Coordinates of C-alpha atoms in Angstrom, one line a residue:
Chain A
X171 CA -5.8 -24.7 35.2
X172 CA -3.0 -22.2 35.3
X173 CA -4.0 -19.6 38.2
X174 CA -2.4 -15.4 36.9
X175 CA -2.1 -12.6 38.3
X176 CA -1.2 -9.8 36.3
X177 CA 0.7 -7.3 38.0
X178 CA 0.1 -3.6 35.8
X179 CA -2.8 -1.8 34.2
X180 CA -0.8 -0.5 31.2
X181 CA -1.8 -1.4 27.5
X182 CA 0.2 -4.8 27.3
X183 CA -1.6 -5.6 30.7
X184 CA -4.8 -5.2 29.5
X185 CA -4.4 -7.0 26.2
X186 CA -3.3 -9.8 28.3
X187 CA -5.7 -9.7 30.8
X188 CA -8.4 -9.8 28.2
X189 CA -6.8 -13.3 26.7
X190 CA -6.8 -14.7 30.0
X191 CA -10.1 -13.9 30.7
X192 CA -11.5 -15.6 28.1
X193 CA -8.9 -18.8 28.2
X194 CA -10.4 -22.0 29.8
X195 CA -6.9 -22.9 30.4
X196 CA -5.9 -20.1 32.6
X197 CA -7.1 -18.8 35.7
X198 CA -7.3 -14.9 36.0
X199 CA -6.8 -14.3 39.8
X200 CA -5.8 -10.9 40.3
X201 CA -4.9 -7.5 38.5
X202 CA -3.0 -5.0 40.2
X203 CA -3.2 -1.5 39.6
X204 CA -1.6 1.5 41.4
X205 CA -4.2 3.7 40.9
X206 CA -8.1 3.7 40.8
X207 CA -9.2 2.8 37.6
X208 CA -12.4 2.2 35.1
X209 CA -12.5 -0.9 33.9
X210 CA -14.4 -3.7 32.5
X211 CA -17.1 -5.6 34.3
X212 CA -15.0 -8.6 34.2
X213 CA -11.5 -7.1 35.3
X214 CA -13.5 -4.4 38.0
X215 CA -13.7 -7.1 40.6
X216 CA -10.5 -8.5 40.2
X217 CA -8.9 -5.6 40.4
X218 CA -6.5 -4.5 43.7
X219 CA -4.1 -1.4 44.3
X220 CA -2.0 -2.9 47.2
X221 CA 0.3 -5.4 45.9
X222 CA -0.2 -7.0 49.5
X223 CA -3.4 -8.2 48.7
X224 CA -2.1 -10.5 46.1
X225 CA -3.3 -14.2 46.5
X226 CA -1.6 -17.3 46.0
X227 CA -1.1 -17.7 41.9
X228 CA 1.1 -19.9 39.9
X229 CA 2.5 -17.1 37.6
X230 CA 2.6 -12.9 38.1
X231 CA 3.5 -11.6 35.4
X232 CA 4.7 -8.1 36.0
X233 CA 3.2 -5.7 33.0
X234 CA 4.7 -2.2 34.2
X235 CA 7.0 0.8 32.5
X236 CA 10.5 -0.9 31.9
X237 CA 11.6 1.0 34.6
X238 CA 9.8 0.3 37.3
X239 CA 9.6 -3.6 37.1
X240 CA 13.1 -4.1 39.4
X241 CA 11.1 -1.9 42.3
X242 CA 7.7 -3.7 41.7
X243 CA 9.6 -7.2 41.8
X244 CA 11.5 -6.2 45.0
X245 CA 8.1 -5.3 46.4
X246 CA 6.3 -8.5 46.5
X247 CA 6.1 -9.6 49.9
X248 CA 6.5 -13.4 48.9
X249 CA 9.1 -16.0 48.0
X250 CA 9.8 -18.8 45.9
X251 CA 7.0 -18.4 43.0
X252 CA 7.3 -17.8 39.7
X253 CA 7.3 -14.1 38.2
X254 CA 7.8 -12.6 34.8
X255 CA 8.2 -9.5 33.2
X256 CA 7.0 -9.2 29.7
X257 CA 9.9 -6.7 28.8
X258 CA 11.5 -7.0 25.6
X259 CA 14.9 -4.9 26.7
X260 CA 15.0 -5.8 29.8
X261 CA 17.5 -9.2 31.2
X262 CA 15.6 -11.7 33.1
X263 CA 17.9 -11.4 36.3
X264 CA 16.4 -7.8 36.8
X265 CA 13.5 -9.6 38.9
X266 CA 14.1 -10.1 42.8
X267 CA 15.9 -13.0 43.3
X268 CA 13.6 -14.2 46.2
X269 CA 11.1 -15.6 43.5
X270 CA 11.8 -17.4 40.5
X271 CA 12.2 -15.5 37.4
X272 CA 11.0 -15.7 33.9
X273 CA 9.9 -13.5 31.0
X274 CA 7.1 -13.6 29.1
X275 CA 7.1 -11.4 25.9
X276 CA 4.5 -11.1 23.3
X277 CA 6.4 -9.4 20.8
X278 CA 4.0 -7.4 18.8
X279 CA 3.0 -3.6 18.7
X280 CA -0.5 -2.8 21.2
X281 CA -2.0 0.3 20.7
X282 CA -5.0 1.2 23.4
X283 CA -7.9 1.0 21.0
X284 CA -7.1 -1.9 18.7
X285 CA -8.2 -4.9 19.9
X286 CA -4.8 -7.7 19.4
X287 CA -5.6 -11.4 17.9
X288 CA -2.6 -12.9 19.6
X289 CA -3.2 -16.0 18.1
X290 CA -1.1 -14.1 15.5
X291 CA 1.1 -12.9 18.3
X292 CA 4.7 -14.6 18.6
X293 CA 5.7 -14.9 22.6
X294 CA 8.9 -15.1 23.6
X295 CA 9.9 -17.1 26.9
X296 CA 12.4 -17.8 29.5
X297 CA 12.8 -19.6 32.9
X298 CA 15.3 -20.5 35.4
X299 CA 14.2 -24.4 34.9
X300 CA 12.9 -26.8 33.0
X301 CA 9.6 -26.9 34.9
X302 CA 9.1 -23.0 35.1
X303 CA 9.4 -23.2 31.5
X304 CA 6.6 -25.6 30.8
X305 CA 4.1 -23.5 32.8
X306 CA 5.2 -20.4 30.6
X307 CA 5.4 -22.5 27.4
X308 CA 1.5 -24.2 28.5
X309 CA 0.1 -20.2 28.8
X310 CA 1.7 -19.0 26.4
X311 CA 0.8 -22.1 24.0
X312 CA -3.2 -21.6 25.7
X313 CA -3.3 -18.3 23.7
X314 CA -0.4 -18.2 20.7
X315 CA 0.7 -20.9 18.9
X316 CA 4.1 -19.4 18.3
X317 CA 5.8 -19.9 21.1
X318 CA 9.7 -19.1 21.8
X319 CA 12.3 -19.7 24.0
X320 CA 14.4 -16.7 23.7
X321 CA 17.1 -15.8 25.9
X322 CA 17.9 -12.8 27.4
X323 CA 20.5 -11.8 24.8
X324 CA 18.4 -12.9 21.8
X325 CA 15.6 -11.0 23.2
X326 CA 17.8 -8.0 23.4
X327 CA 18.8 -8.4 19.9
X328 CA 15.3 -9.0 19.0
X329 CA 13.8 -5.7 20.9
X330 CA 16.1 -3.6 19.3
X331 CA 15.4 -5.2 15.8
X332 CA 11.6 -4.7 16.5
X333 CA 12.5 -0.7 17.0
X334 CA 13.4 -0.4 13.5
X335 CA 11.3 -3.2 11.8
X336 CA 7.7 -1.4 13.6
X337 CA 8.5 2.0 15.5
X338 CA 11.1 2.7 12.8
X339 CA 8.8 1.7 9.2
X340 CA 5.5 3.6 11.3
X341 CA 7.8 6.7 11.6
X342 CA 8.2 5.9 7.8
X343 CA 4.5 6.2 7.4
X344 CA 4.4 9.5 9.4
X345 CA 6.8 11.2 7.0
X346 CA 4.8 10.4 4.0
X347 CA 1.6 11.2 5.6
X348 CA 3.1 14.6 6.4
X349 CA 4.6 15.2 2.8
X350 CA 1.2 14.2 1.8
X351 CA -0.7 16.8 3.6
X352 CA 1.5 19.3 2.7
X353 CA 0.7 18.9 -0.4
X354 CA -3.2 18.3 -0.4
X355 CA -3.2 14.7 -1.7
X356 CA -5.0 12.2 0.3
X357 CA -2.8 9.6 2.5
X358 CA -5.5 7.1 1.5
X359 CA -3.9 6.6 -1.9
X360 CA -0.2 5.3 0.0
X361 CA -2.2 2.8 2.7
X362 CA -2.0 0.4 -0.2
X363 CA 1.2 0.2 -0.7
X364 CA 2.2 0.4 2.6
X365 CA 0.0 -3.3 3.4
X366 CA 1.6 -5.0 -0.1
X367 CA 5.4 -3.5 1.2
X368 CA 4.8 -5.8 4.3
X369 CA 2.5 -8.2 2.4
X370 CA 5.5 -8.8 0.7
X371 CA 8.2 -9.7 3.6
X372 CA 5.7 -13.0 4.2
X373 CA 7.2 -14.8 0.8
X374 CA 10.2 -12.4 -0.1
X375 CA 13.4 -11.0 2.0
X376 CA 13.8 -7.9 2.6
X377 CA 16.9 -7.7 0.9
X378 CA 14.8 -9.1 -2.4
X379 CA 11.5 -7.0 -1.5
X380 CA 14.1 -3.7 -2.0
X381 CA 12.4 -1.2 -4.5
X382 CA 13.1 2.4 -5.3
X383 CA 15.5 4.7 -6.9
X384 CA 18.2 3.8 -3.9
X385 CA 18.3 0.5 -4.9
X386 CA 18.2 1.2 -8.8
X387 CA 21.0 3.7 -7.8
X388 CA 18.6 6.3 -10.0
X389 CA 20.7 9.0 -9.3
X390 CA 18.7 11.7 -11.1
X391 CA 15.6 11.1 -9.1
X392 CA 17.5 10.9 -5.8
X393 CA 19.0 14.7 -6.3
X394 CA 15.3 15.9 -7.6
X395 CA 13.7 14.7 -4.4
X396 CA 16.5 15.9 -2.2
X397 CA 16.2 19.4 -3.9
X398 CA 12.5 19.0 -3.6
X399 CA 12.3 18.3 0.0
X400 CA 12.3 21.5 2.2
X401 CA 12.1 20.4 6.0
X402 CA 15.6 19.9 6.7
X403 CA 14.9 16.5 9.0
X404 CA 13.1 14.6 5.7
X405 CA 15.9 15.9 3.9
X406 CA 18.7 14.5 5.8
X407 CA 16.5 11.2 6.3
X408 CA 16.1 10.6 3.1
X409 CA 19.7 11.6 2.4
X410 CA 20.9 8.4 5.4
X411 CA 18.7 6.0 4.3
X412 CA 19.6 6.1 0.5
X413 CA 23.4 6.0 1.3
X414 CA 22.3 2.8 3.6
X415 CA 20.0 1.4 0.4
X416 CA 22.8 2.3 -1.7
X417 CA 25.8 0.4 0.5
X418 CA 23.5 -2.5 0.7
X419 CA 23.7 -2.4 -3.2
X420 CA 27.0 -2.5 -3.4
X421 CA 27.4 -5.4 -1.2
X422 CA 25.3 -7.6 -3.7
Chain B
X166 CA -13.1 -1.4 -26.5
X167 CA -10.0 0.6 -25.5
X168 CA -7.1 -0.3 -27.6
X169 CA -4.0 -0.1 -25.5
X170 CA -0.1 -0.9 -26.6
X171 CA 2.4 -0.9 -23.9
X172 CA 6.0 0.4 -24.8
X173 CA 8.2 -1.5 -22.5
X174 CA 8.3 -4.6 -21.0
X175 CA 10.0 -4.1 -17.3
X176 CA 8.5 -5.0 -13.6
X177 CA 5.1 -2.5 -13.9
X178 CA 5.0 -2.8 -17.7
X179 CA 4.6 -6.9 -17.2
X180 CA 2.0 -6.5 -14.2
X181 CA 0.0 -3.8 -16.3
X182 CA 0.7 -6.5 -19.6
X183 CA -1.2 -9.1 -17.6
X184 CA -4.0 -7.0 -16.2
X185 CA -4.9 -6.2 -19.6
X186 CA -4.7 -9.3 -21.0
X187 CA -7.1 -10.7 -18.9
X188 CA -9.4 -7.4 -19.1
X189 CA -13.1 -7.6 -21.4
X190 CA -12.5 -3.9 -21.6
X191 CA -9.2 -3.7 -23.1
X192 CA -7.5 -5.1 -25.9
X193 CA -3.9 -5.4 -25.6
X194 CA -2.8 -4.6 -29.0
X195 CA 0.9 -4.9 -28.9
X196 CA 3.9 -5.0 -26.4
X197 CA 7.4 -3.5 -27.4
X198 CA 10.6 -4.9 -25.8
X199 CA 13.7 -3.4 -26.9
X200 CA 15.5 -6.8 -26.3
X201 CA 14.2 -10.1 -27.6
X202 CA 12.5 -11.7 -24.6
X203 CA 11.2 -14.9 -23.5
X204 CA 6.9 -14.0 -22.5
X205 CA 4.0 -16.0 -21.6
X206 CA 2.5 -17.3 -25.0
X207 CA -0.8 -15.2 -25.0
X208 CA 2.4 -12.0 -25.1
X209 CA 5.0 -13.6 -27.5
X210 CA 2.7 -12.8 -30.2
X211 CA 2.1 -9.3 -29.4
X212 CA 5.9 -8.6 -28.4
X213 CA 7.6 -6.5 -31.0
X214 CA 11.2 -4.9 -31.0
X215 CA 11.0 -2.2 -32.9
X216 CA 9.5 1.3 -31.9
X217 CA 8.0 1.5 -35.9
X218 CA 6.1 -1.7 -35.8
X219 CA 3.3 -0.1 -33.7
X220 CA 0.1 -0.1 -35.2
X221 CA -2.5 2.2 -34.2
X222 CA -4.1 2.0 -30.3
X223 CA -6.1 4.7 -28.4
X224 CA -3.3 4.5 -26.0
X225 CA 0.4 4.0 -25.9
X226 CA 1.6 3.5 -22.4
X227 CA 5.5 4.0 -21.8
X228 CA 6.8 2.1 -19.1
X229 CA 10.4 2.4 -19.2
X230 CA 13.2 3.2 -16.9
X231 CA 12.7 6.7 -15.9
X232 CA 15.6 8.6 -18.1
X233 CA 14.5 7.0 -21.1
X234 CA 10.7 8.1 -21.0
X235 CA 11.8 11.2 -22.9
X236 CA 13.7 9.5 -25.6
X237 CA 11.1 6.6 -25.9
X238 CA 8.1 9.5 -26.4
X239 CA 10.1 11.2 -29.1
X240 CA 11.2 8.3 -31.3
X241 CA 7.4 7.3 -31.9
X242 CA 7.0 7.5 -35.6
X243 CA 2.9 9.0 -35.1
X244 CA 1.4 12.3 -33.8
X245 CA -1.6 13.4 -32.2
X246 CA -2.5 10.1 -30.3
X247 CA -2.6 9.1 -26.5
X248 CA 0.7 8.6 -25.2
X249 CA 0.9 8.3 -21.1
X250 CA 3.9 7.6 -19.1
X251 CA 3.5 5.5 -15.9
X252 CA 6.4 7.6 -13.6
X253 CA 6.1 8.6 -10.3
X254 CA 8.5 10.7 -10.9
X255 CA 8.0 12.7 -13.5
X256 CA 5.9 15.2 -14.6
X257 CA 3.5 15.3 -17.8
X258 CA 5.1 17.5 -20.3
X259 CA 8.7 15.6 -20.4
X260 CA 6.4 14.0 -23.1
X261 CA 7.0 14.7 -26.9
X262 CA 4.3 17.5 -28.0
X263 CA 3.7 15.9 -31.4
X264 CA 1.5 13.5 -29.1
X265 CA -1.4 14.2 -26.6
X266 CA 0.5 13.5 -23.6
X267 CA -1.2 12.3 -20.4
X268 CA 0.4 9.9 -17.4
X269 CA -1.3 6.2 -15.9
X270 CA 0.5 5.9 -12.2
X271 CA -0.2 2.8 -10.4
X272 CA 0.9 3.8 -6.9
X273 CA 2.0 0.1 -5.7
X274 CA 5.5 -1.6 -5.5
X275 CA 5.7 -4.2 -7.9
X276 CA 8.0 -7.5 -7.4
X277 CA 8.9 -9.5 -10.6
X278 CA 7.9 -12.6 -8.7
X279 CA 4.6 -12.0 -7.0
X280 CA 1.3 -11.5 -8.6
X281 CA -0.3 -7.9 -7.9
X282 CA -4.0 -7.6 -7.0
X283 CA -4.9 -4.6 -9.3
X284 CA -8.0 -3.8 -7.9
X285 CA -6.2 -2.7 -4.7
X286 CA -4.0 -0.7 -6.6
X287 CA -4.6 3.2 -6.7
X288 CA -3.9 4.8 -10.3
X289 CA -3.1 8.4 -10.6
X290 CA -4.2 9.7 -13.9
X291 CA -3.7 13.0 -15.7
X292 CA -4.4 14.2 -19.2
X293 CA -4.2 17.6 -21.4
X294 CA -7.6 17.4 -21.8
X295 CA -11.2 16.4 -20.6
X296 CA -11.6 13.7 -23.4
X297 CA -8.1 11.8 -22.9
X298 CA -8.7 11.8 -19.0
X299 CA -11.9 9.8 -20.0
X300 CA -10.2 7.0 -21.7
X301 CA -7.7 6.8 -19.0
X302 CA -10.2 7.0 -16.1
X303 CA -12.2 4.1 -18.4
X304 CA -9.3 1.8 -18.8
X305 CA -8.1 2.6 -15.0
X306 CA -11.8 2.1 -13.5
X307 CA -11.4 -1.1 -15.7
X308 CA -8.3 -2.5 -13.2
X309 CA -8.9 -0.9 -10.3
X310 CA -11.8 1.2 -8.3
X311 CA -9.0 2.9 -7.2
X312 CA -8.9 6.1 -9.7
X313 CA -7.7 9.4 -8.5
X314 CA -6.8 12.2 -10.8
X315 CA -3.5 13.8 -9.6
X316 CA -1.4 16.7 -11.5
X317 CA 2.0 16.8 -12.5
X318 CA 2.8 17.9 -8.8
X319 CA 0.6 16.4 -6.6
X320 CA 2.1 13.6 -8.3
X321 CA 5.5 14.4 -7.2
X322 CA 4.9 14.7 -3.6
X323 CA 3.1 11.6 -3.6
X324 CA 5.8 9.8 -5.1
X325 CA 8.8 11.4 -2.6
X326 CA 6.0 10.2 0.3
X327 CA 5.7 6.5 -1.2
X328 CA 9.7 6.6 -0.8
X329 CA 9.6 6.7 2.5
X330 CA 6.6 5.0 3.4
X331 CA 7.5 2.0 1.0
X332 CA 11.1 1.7 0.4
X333 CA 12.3 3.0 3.5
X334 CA 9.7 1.0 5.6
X335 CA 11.3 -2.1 3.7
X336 CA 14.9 -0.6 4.6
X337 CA 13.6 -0.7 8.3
X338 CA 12.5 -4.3 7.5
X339 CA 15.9 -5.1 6.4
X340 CA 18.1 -3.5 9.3
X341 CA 15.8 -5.5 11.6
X342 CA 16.2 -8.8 9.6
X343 CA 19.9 -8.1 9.6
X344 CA 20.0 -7.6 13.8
X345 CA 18.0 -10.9 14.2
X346 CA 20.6 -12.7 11.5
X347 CA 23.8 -11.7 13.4
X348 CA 22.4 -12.6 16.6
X349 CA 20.4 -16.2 15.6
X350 CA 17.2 -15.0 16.2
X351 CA 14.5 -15.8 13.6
X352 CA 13.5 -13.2 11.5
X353 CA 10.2 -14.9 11.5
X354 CA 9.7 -13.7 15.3
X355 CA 9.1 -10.3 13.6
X356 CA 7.0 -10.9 10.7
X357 CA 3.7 -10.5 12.7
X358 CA 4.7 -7.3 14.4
X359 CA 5.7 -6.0 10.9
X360 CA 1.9 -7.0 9.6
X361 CA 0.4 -5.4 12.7
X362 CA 2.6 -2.1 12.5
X363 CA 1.1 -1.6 8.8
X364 CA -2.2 -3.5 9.3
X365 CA -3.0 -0.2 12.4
X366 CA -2.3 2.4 9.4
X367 CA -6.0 1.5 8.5
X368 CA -7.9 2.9 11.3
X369 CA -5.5 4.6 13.1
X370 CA -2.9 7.8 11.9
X371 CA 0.7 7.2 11.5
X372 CA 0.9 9.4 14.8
X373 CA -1.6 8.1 16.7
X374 CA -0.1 4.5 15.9
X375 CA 3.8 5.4 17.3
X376 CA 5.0 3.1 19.9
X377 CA 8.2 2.5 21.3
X378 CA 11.0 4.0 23.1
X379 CA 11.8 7.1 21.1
X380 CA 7.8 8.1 21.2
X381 CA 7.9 7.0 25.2
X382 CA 11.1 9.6 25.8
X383 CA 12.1 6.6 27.3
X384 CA 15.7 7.8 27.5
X385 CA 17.3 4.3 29.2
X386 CA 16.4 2.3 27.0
X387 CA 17.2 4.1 23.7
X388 CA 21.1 4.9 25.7
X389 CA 21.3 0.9 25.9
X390 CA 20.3 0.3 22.0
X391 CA 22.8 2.7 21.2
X392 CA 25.3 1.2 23.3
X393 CA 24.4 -2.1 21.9
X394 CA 24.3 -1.4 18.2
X395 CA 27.7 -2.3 17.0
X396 CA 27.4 -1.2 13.3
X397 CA 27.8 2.2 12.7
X398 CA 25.3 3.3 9.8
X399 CA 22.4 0.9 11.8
X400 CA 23.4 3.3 15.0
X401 CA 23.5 6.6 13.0
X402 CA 19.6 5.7 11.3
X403 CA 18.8 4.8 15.3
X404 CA 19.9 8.2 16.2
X405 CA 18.5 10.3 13.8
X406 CA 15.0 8.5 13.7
X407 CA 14.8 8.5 17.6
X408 CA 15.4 12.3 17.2
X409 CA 12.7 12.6 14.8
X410 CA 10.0 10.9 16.6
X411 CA 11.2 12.8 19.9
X412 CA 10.9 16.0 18.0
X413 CA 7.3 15.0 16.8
X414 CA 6.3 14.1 20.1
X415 CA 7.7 18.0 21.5
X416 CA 5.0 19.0 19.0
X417 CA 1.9 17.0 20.2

């Protein structure tokens, strides 16, 4: 049994707290958090808010604001274990030397009151060595079964794809659930269409999945909605995002 | 019995073809294709190619690029019957007058090579009068519980919002797939995430759902994606959709 500690309170901390918890291959030792907090029966008397207390565990992963991890990493006052951030943008060699470093990412999108089946989560790992590896890969495996080793450049390149694939299409989502309100129709009727659009990338590429008058280069119904929009920032989205629809076209 | 012919035989007017087909309230009467086409058998013997071949149906569905809707409805050889168009886009009245003229939207992106569930497919319908909307809402309830009746420009908005919640959502898809190709990361990694993002649009708002850096102000790491995007248009969309979710979150 793999003995964690999870070093954060934050939203990702908690979801992976609560998949610990409830792992009978992992052992949930310790949760630091800097301040005070309401929590769970289960968590409340694991919880600490000096990282000095922290007892021996094989893994901390560090679950803190990207820009703190370097200072919370320095902080520890041990060597020579193993500890991970779960940052998507952030390089492995960010953590304190004096431990062993790794990253443990679970790539998917946690929102605070939506409980996460990561069994559908994909988590994305790195270690210094072979060995490190294997205890990351045998947690990670203990509560995902997709499991990959991504390096600090493909994980990079993934993060940044993962901007516009979920924080990018949800901003999407926004925009029509504005133009819809504006205009006294119910959102309810688009939340359809916006599961078979990504219902759709399971068995079709993007690229193929491409519908709408960009695409169909419908001129006439471009220039109607661009006259029909009023707030200037739909507007010049919609104007960007057809040339980029349109360019892709072109290159077929 | 509804007696339904459907002028067209594109993406929607094939998945509408097929949900009739199969339908105990509706009888497909005929389907007109302006080129000879190779159909399933149960519609080779319905397809016809010439706009004067139509018998007599309650309703006449057009489903035809958008520019030729107009054309299409003023060819027909008959007046004073039920003739809908299934556009988005377009408003009742660019419907010949010598017909009753009425519209049957199915809000939903249709592929040509993946089956549509109809019943989880919203259909905006509008008619002149109280009578027609009857036969529409009958054959619509018939497909799908999903019936709303929408005028001419309620119909518009909601068409300009499914453009960005559905075709630009799937742009997003694309850019991301594109990032993970050029860097030989699997675009796999991401399908889950892209699942969750639109799976939250169920129980929580668009707003409430917004993660990532832009929403975060987190003003690092959005500097290093910039700085790390080496296409131009992907960078520009980056920019200007970071903008827009900063400027929404000035507003909360």
């Amino acid at each position: 049994m793999v003995k964690i500690s999870i070093i954060g309170f934050g939203n990702v901390a908690q979801h992976l707290a609560a998949a610990f918890e409830s792992n009978p291959a992992a052992e949930l030792v310790q949760i630091y958090s800097r301040k005070p907090q309401t929590a769970p029966a289960s968590f409340s008397r694991k919880l600490i808010h000096d990282l000095g207390e922290l007892d021996y565990a094989d893994v901390y992963i560090i679950s803190v604001s990207d820009d703190a991890v370097a200072q919370v990493a320095a902080a520890l006052r041990f060597e020579n274990r193993l500890v991970v951030h779960t940052a998507g943008s952030l390089p492995m060699d960010i953590l304190d030397a004096k431990n062993r470093a790794g990253v443990f990412y679970p790539l998917q999108t946690f929102s605070r009151n939506k409980a996460v089946d990561f069994r559908e989560v994909p988590i994305c790992i790195e270690a210094c060595n072979a060995t490190d590896l294997k205890i990351l890969e045998s947690i990670a495996k203990s509560i995902s079964p997709k499991v990959y080793a991504i390096n600090s450049n493909q994980r990079r390149s993934l993060h940044v794809a993962a901007v516009f694939a979920s924080n990018f299409a949800n901003h999407m989502y926004k925009i029509g659930s504005d133009i819809c309100e504006e205009h006294g129709v119910p959102f309810d009727i688009l939340k359809p269409l916006i599961q078979e659009t990504a219902a759709k990338i399971k068995t079709l590429s993007p690229r193929q999945a491409q519908t709408g008058p960009a695409i169909r280069n419908d001129t006439e119904t471009i220039a109607a909605h661009l006259a029909w929009l009023s707030d200037d920032n739909q507007r010049n989205i919609y104007q960007l995002l057809t040339q980029s629809i349109q360019h892709e076209r072109e290159k077929l």
